[in-house]
CSV table of C-alpha atoms and ligand atoms in Angstrom, one decimal:
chain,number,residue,atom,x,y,z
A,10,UNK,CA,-15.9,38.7,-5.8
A,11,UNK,CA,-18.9,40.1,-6.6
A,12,UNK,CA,-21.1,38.6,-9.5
A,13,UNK,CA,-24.2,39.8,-11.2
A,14,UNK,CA,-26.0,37.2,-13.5
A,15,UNK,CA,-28.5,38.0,-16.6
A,16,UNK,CA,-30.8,35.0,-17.0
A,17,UNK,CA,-31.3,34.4,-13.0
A,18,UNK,CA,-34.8,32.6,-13.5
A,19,UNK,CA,-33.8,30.3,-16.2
A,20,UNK,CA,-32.5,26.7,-16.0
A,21,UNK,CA,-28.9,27.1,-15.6
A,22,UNK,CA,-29.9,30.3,-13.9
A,23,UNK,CA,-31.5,28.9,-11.1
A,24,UNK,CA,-28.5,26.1,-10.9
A,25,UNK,CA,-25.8,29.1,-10.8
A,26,UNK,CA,-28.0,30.7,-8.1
A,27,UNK,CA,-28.1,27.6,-5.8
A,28,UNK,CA,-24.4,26.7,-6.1
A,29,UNK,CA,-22.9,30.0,-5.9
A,30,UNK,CA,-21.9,30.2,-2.2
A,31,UNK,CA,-18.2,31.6,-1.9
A,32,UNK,CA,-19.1,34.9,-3.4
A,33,UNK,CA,-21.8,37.8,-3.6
A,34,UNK,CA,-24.0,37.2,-6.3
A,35,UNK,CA,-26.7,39.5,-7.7
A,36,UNK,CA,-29.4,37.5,-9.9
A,37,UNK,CA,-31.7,39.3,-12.3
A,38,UNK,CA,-34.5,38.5,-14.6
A,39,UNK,CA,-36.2,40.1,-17.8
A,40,UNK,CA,-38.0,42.6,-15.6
A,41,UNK,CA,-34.9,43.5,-13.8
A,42,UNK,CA,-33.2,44.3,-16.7
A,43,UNK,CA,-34.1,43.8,-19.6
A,44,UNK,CA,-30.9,43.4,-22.0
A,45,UNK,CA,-32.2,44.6,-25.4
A,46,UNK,CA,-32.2,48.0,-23.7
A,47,UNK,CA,-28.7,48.7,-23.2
A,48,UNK,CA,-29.5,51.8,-20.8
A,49,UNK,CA,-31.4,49.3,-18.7
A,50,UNK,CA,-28.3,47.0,-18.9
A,51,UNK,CA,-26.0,49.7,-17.7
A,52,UNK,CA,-28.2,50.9,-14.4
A,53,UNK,CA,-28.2,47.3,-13.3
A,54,UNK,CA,-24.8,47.2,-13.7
A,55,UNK,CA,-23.7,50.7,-12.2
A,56,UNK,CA,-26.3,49.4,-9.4
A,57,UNK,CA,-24.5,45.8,-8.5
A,58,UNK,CA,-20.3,46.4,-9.8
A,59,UNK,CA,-19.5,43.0,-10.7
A,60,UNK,CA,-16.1,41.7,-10.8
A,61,UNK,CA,-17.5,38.8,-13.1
A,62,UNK,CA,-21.0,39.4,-15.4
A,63,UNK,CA,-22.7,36.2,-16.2
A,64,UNK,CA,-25.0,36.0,-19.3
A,65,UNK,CA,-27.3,33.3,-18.9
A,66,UNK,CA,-29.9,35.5,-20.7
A,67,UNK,CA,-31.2,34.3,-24.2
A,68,UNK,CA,-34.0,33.2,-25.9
A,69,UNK,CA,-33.9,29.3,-25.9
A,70,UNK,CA,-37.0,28.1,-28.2
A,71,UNK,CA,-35.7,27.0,-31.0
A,72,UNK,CA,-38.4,26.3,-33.2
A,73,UNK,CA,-40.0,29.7,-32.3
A,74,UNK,CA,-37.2,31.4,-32.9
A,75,UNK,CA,-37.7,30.5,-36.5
A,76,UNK,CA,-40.7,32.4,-36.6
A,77,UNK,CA,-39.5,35.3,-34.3
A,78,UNK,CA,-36.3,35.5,-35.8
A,79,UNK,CA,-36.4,39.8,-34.5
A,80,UNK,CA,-37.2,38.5,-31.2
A,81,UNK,CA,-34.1,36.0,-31.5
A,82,UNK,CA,-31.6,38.6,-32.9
A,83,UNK,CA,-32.5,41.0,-30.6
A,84,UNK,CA,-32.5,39.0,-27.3
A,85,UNK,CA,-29.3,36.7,-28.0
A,86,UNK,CA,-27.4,38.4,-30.5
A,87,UNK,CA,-27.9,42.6,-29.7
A,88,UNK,CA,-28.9,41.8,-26.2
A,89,UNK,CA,-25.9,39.7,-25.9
A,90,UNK,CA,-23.6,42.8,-27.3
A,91,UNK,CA,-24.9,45.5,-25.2
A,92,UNK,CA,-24.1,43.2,-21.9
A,93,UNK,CA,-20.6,43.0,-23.7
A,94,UNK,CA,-20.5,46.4,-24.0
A,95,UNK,CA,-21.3,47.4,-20.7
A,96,UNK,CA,-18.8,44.5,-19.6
A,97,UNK,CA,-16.3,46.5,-21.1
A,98,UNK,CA,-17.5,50.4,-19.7
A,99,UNK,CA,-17.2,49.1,-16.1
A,100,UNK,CA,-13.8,47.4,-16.5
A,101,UNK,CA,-16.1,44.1,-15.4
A,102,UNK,CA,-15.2,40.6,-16.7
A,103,UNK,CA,-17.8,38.9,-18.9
A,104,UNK,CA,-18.8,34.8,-19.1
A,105,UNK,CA,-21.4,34.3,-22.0
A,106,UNK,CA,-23.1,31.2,-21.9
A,107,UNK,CA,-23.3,29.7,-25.9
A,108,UNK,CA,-24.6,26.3,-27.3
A,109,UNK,CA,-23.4,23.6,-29.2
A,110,UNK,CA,-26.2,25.1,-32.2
A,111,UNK,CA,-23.5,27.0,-33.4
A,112,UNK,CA,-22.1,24.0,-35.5
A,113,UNK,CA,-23.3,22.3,-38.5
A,114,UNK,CA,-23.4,18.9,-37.1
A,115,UNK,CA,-21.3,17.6,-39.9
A,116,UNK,CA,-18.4,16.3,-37.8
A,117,UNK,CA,-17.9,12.8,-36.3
A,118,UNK,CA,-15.4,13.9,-33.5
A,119,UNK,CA,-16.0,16.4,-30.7
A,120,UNK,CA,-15.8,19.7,-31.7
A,121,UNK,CA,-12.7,21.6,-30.0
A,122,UNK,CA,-13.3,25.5,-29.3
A,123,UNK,CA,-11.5,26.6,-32.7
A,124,UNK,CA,-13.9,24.7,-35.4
A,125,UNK,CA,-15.3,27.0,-37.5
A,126,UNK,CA,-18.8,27.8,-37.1
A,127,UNK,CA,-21.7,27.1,-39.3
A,128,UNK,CA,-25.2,27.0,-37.4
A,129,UNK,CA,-28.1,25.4,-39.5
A,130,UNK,CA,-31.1,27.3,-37.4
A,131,UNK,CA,-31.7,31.0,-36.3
A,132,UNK,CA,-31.0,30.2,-33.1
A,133,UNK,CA,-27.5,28.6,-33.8
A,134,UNK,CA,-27.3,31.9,-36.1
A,135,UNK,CA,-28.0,34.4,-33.1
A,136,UNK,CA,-25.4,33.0,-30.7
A,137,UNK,CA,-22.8,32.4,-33.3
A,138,UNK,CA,-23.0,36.2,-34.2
A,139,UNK,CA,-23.4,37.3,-30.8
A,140,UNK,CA,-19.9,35.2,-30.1
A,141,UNK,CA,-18.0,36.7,-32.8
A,142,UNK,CA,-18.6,40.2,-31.7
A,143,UNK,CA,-18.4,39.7,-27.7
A,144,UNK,CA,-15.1,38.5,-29.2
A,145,UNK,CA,-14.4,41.4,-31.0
A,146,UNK,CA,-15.5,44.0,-28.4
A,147,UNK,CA,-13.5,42.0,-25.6
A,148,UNK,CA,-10.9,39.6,-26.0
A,149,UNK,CA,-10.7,38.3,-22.7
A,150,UNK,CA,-14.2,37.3,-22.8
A,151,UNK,CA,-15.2,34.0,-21.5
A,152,UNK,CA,-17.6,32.2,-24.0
A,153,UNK,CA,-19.1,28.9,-22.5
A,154,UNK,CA,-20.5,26.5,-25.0
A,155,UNK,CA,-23.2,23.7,-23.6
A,156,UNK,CA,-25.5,21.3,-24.9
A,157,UNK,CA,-28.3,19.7,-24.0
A,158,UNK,CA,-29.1,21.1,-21.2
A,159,UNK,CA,-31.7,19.6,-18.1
A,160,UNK,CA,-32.4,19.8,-14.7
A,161,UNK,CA,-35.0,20.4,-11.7
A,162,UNK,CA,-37.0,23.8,-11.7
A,163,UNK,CA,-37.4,23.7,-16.1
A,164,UNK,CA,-38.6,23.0,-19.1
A,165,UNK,CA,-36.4,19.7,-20.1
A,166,UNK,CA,-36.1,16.3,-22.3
A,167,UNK,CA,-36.2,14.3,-19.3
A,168,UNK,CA,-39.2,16.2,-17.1
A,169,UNK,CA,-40.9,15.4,-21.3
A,170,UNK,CA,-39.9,12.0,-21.1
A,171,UNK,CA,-40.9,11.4,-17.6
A,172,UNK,CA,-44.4,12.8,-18.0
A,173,UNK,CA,-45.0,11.3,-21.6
A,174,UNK,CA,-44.4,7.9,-20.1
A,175,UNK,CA,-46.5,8.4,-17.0
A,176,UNK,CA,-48.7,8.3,-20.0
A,177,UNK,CA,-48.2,5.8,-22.8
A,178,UNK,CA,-46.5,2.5,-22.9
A,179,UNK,CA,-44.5,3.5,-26.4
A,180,UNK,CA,-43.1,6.5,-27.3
A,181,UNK,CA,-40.6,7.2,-30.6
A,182,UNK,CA,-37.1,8.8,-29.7
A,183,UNK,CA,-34.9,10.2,-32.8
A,184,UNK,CA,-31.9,8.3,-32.7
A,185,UNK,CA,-30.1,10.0,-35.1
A,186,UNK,CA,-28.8,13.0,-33.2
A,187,UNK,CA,-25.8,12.6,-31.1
A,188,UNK,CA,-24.7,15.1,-28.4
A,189,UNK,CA,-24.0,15.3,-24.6
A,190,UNK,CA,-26.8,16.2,-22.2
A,191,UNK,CA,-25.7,18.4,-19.2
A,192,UNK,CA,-27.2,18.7,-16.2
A,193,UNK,CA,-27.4,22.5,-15.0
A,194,UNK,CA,-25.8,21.7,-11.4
A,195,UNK,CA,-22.5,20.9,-13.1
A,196,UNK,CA,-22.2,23.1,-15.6
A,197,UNK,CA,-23.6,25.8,-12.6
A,198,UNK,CA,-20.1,24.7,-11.1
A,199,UNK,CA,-17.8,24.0,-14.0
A,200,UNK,CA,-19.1,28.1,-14.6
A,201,UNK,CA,-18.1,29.2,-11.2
A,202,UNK,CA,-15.2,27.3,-10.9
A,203,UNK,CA,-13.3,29.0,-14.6
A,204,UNK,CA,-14.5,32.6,-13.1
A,205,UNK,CA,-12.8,31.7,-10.0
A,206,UNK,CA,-9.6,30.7,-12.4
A,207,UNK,CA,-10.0,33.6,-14.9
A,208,UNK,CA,-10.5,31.5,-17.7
A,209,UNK,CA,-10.9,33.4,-21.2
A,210,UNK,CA,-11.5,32.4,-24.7
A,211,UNK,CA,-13.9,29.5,-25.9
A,212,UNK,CA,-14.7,26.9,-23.2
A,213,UNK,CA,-16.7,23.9,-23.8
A,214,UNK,CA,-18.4,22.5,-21.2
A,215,UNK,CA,-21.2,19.8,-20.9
A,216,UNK,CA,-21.4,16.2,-18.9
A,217,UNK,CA,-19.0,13.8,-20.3
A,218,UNK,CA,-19.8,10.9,-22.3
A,219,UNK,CA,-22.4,11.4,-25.6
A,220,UNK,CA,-25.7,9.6,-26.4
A,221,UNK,CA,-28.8,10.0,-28.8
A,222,UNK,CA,-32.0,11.1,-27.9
A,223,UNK,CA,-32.9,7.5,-27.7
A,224,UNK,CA,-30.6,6.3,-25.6
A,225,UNK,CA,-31.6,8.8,-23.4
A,226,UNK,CA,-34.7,8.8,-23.4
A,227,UNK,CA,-34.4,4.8,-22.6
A,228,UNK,CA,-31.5,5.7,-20.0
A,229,UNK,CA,-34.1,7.9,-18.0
A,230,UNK,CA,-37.0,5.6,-18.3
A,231,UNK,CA,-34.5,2.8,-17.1
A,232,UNK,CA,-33.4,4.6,-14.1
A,233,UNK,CA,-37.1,5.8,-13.0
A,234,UNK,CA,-37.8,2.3,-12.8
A,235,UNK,CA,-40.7,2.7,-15.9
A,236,UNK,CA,-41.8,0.1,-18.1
A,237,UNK,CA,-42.6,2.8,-20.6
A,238,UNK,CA,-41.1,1.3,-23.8
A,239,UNK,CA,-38.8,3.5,-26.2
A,240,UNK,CA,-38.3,3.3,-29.7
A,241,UNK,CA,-35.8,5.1,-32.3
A,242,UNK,CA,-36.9,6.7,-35.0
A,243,UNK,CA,-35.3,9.2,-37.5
A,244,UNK,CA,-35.6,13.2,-37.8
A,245,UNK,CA,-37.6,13.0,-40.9
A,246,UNK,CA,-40.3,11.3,-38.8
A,247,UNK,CA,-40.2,14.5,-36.7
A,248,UNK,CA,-40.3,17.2,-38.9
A,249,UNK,CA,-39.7,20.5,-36.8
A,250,UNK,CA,-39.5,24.0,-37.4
A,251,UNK,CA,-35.5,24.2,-36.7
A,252,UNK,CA,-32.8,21.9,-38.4
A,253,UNK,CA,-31.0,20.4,-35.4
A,254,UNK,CA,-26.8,19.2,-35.6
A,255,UNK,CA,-27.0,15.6,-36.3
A,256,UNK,CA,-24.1,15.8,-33.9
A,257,UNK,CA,-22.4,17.7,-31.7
A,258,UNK,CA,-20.5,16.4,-29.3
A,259,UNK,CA,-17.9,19.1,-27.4
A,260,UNK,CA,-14.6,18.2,-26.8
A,261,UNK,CA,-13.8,19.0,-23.2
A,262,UNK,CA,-10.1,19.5,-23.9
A,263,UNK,CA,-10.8,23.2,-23.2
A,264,UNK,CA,-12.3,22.5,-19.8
A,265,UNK,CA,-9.4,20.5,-18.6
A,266,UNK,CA,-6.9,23.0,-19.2
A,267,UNK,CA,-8.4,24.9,-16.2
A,268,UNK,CA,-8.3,21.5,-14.4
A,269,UNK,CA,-12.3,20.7,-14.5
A,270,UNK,CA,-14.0,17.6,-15.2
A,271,UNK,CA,-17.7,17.1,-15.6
A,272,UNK,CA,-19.2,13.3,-14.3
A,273,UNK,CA,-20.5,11.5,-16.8
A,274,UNK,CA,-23.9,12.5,-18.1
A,275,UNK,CA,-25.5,9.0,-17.2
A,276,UNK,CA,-24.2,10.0,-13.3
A,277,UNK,CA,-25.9,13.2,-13.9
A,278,UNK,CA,-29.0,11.7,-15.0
A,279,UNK,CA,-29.3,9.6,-11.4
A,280,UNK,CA,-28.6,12.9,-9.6
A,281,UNK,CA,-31.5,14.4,-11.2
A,282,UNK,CA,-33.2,11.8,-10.7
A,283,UNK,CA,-32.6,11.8,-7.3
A,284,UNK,CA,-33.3,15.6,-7.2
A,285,UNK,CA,-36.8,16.1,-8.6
A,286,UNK,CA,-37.9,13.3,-6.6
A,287,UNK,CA,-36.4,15.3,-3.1
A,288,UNK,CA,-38.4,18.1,-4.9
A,289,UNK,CA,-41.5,16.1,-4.7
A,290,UNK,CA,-42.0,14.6,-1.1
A,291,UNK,CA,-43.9,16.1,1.0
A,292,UNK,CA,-41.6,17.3,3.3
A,293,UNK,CA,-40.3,19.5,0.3
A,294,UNK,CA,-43.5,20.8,-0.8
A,295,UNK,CA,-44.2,22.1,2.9
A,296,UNK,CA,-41.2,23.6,3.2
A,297,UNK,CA,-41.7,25.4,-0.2
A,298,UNK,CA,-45.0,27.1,1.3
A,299,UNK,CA,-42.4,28.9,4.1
A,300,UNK,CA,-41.9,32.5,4.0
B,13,NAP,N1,-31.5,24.8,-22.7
B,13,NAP,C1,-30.6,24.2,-23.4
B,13,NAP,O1,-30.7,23.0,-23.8
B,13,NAP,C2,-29.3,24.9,-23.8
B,13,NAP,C3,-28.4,24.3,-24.6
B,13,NAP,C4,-27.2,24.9,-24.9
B,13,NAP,C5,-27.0,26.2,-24.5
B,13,NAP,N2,-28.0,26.9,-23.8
B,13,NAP,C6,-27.7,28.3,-23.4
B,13,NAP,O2,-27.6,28.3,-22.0
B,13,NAP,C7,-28.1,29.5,-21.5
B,13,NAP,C8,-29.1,29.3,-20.4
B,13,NAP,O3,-30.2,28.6,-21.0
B,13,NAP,P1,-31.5,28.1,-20.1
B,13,NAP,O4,-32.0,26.9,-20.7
B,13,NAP,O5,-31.2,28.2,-18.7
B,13,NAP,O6,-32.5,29.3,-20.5
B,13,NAP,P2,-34.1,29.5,-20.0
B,13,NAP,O7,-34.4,28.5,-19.0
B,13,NAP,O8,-34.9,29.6,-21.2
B,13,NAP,O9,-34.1,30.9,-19.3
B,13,NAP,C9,-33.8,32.1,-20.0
B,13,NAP,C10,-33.5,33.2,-19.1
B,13,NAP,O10,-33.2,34.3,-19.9
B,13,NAP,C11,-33.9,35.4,-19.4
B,13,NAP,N3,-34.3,36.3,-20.5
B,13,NAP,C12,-35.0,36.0,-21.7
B,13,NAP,N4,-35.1,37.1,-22.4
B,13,NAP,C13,-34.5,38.2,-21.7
B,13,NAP,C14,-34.3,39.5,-22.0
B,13,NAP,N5,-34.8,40.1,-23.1
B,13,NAP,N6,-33.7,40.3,-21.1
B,13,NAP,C15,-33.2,39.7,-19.9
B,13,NAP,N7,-33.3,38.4,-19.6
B,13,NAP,C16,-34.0,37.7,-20.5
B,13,NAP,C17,-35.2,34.8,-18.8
B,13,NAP,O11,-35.7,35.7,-17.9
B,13,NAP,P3,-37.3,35.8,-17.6
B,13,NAP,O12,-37.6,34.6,-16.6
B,13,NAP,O13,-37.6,37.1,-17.0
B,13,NAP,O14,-38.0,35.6,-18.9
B,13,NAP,C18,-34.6,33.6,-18.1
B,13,NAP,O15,-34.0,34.0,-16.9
B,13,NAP,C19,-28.6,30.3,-22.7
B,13,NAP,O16,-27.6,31.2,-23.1
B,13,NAP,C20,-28.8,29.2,-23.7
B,13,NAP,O17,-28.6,29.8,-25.0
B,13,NAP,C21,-29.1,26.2,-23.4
């Protein structure tokens, strides 16, 4: 098959990039294409003729997408259509990559695909309404809900964590969010695997198991061997710009009707672990400076 995915430099990106090997994949970034300009959307398409179009594209900062809330509508809500739409010109199938922000946090069981939605931040807003039209304008759409997301190559919670306690002895961890962290390798191959299966509809797809920020942040420190120590403390200590689900667990009922299962996120963790410090040796770093 041939695949063409928006978002190419970004976390999951980069993961989806690595792990695709079976197929031919085309990867572009913002100045590739840049999706709020649908024209630009549809050379880059007309150029690569996906069977499968993968949006990985958005704009992830949360708080500052309360204060650019143009900027957010118009990258991961309109940006999001007019890939939709273009999907639908060329007869290509379309994944969209969606979050967990899309819920109000209220429930105390894992969300399956069909809970109503009721985001609490701008950013929850501007994927939730990009969903329900991609719906509307196609159907067969795939739309893939994560959470959480980390890994090597990105911005994360644990590269934070890691850093702040090469730091400090202490540091405060809200433990009154719960959710599933996911490590961008697996979802990169949960992805590839339900466009190999045609999968359509809302997936949900993050590691399994579910935590606090707390207990991850004491799981990472644990299993970097730090003596760093980590406390839990409560949102209202950490006022931030964007309301945050108190919890939002995803059911992965929807992911195992195409047969997929996602390790553990504590299993992730280790592999990441693992991962960045491959990324560091020297051996790595020389062979980085290669042509
Ligand atoms: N990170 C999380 O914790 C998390 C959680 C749940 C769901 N998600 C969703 O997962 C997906 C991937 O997130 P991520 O963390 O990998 O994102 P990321 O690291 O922030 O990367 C964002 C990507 O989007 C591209 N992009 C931004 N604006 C664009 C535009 N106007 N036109 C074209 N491309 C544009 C960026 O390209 P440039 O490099 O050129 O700027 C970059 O490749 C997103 O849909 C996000 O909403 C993320």
């Amino acid at each position: 098959m041939r695949i063409t995915i928006f978002g190419a430099t970004g976390l999951l990106g980069k993961a989806l990039i690595r792990e695709w090997k079976a197929d031919e994949v085309v990867g572009l970034d913002s100045k590739d294409a840049d999706i709020r300009d649908i024209a630009q959307v549809r050379r880059a398409i007309a150029n690569t003729r996906p069977d499968w179009i993968i949006n990985a594209a958005a704009y992830t900062d949360v708080d500052g997408c309360e204060t650019n809330q143009g900027l957010a509508f118009a990258v991961n809500w309109r940006g999001a259509v007019n890939v939709a739409q273009v999907a639908k010109e060329f007869g290509a199938r379309l994944l969209f990559i969606s979050t967990d922000y899309v819920f109000d946090g209220l429930s105390t069981t894992p969300y399956e695909p069909d809970h109503p939605r009721g985001p609490r931040s701008v950013y929850g807003r501007s994927k939730a309404r990009a969903e329900e039209e991609i719906n509307s304008i196609s159907p067969d759409a795939c739309i893939v809900r994560t959470s959480w997301l980390f890994g090597i190559g990105g911005k994360c919670f644990p590269e934070t964590i890691l850093k702040l306690a090469s730091l400090r002895s202490d540091i405060d961890v809200v433990d009154d969010q719960r959710g599933s962290p996911t490590h961008a390798p697996d979802l990169a191959r949960a992805v590839i695997a339900l466009c190999h299966a045609y999968a359509k509809g809302i997936v949900h797809a993050t590691n399994s198991g579910e935590c606090s920020w707390f207990e991850f942040a004491r799981e990472i420190v644990r299993c970097a061997g730090l003596k760093t120590q980590i406390h839990p403390t409560t949102s209202d200590k950490f006022v931030r710009p964007a309301e945050r689900p108190k919890y939002s667990v995803l059911s992965p009922a929807s992911l195992r009707h195409y047969g997929i299962f996602m390790p553990h996120w504590k299993d992730a963790l280790r592999n990441y672990l693992s991962m960045r410090e491959a990324a560091e040796t020297p051996a790595a770093s020389l062979n980085s400076r290669k042509p």
